[in-house]
Short mmCIF file of C-alpha atoms in Angstrom, two decimals:
data_model
loop_
_atom_site.label_atom_id
_atom_site.label_comp_id
_atom_site.label_asym_id
_atom_site.label_seq_id
_atom_site.Cartn_x
_atom_site.Cartn_y
_atom_site.Cartn_z
CA MET A 222 40.39 49.77 40.85
CA SER A 223 42.37 46.58 40.33
CA ASN A 224 40.02 44.67 42.64
CA ALA A 225 36.93 45.63 40.61
CA ARG A 226 38.61 44.74 37.34
CA ASP A 227 39.70 41.34 38.71
CA MET A 228 36.14 40.63 39.84
CA ILE A 229 34.73 41.54 36.40
CA ASN A 230 37.32 39.38 34.64
CA ALA A 231 36.62 36.46 36.97
CA HIS A 232 32.86 36.50 36.22
CA LEU A 233 32.92 37.55 32.57
CA PHE A 234 33.24 34.08 31.02
CA PRO A 235 30.41 32.42 33.03
CA VAL A 236 28.07 35.38 32.41
CA LEU A 237 28.76 35.37 28.66
CA GLY A 238 28.29 31.58 28.61
CA LEU A 239 24.91 31.94 30.32
CA ILE A 240 23.82 34.62 27.85
CA ALA A 241 24.89 32.49 24.88
CA THR A 242 23.04 29.46 26.25
CA ALA A 243 19.87 31.47 26.85
CA SER A 244 20.06 32.90 23.33
CA SER A 245 20.50 29.46 21.78
CA VAL A 246 17.52 28.06 23.69
CA SER A 247 15.40 31.05 22.69
CA ILE A 248 16.27 30.59 19.01
CA ALA A 249 15.52 26.86 19.15
CA LEU A 250 12.12 27.48 20.76
CA SER A 251 11.21 30.12 18.19
CA LEU A 252 11.99 27.72 15.30
CA ARG A 253 9.60 24.99 16.53
CA PRO A 254 6.41 26.49 14.99
CA ILE A 255 8.16 26.79 11.63
CA ALA A 256 9.18 23.13 11.77
CA GLU A 257 5.63 22.08 12.63
CA GLN A 258 4.19 24.11 9.75
CA SER A 259 6.71 22.54 7.37
CA THR A 260 5.68 19.08 8.51
CA ARG A 261 1.99 19.87 7.94
CA TRP A 262 2.73 21.32 4.48
CA ASN A 263 4.79 18.28 3.44
CA THR A 264 1.99 15.96 4.57
CA CYS A 265 -0.56 18.00 2.62
CA TYR A 266 1.64 17.97 -0.48
CA THR A 267 2.24 14.21 -0.49
CA ASP A 268 -1.45 13.51 0.20
CA SER A 269 -2.48 15.88 -2.60
CA LEU A 270 -0.08 14.25 -5.05
CA ALA A 271 -1.45 10.83 -4.13
CA TRP A 272 -5.00 12.09 -4.68
CA TYR A 273 -4.11 13.56 -8.08
CA GLU A 274 -2.35 10.32 -9.07
CA ALA A 275 -5.47 8.32 -8.22
CA ASN A 276 -8.10 10.69 -9.62
CA LYS A 277 -6.39 12.51 -12.50
CA PRO A 278 -4.22 9.94 -14.31
CA ASP A 279 -4.32 11.91 -17.59
CA TRP A 280 -2.62 14.98 -16.08
CA THR A 281 1.13 15.44 -16.45
CA ILE A 282 3.42 15.18 -13.44
CA GLN A 283 4.13 18.91 -13.65
CA ASP A 284 0.39 19.72 -13.51
CA LYS A 285 -0.08 17.46 -10.51
CA GLU A 286 2.83 19.06 -8.66
CA VAL A 287 1.67 22.58 -9.47
CA PHE A 288 -1.89 21.94 -8.34
CA ALA A 289 -0.81 20.11 -5.18
CA SER A 290 1.46 23.01 -4.26
CA ASN A 291 -1.26 25.53 -5.08
CA PHE A 292 -3.77 23.67 -2.90
CA CYS A 293 -1.42 23.36 0.08
CA ASN A 294 -0.56 27.07 -0.12
CA GLY A 295 -4.25 27.99 0.07
CA GLY A 296 -4.75 28.74 -3.61
CA VAL A 297 -7.99 28.60 -5.55
CA PRO A 298 -8.57 25.32 -7.44
CA VAL A 299 -8.16 25.77 -11.19
CA LYS A 300 -8.46 23.51 -14.24
CA PRO A 301 -5.21 22.58 -15.99
CA GLY A 302 -4.52 23.57 -19.55
CA ALA A 303 -4.19 26.78 -21.50
CA GLY A 304 -5.53 29.74 -19.56
CA PHE A 305 -6.03 27.91 -16.24
CA GLN A 306 -9.71 28.62 -15.64
CA LEU A 307 -11.33 28.40 -12.20
CA ALA A 308 -12.71 24.96 -11.40
CA ARG A 309 -16.45 24.84 -10.69
#
């Protein structure tokens, strides 16, 4: 019995280290698509803000930010102002 216990104790730390390493790599690989989507969204948002700055100078900053965020999240384009009607 002592021999089996000594063998388990001798290999426990390397096995747990291997499991922890594999888990960390798995988590890092699963976060990559989220990071890529965040990069695409940030690019869309900054490009949309630049477009609104150039084409809608009379809109407030808050309107530009709201509409850029709405566009990048896949929302329907709407006109700013009271009631927010659909743009046609």
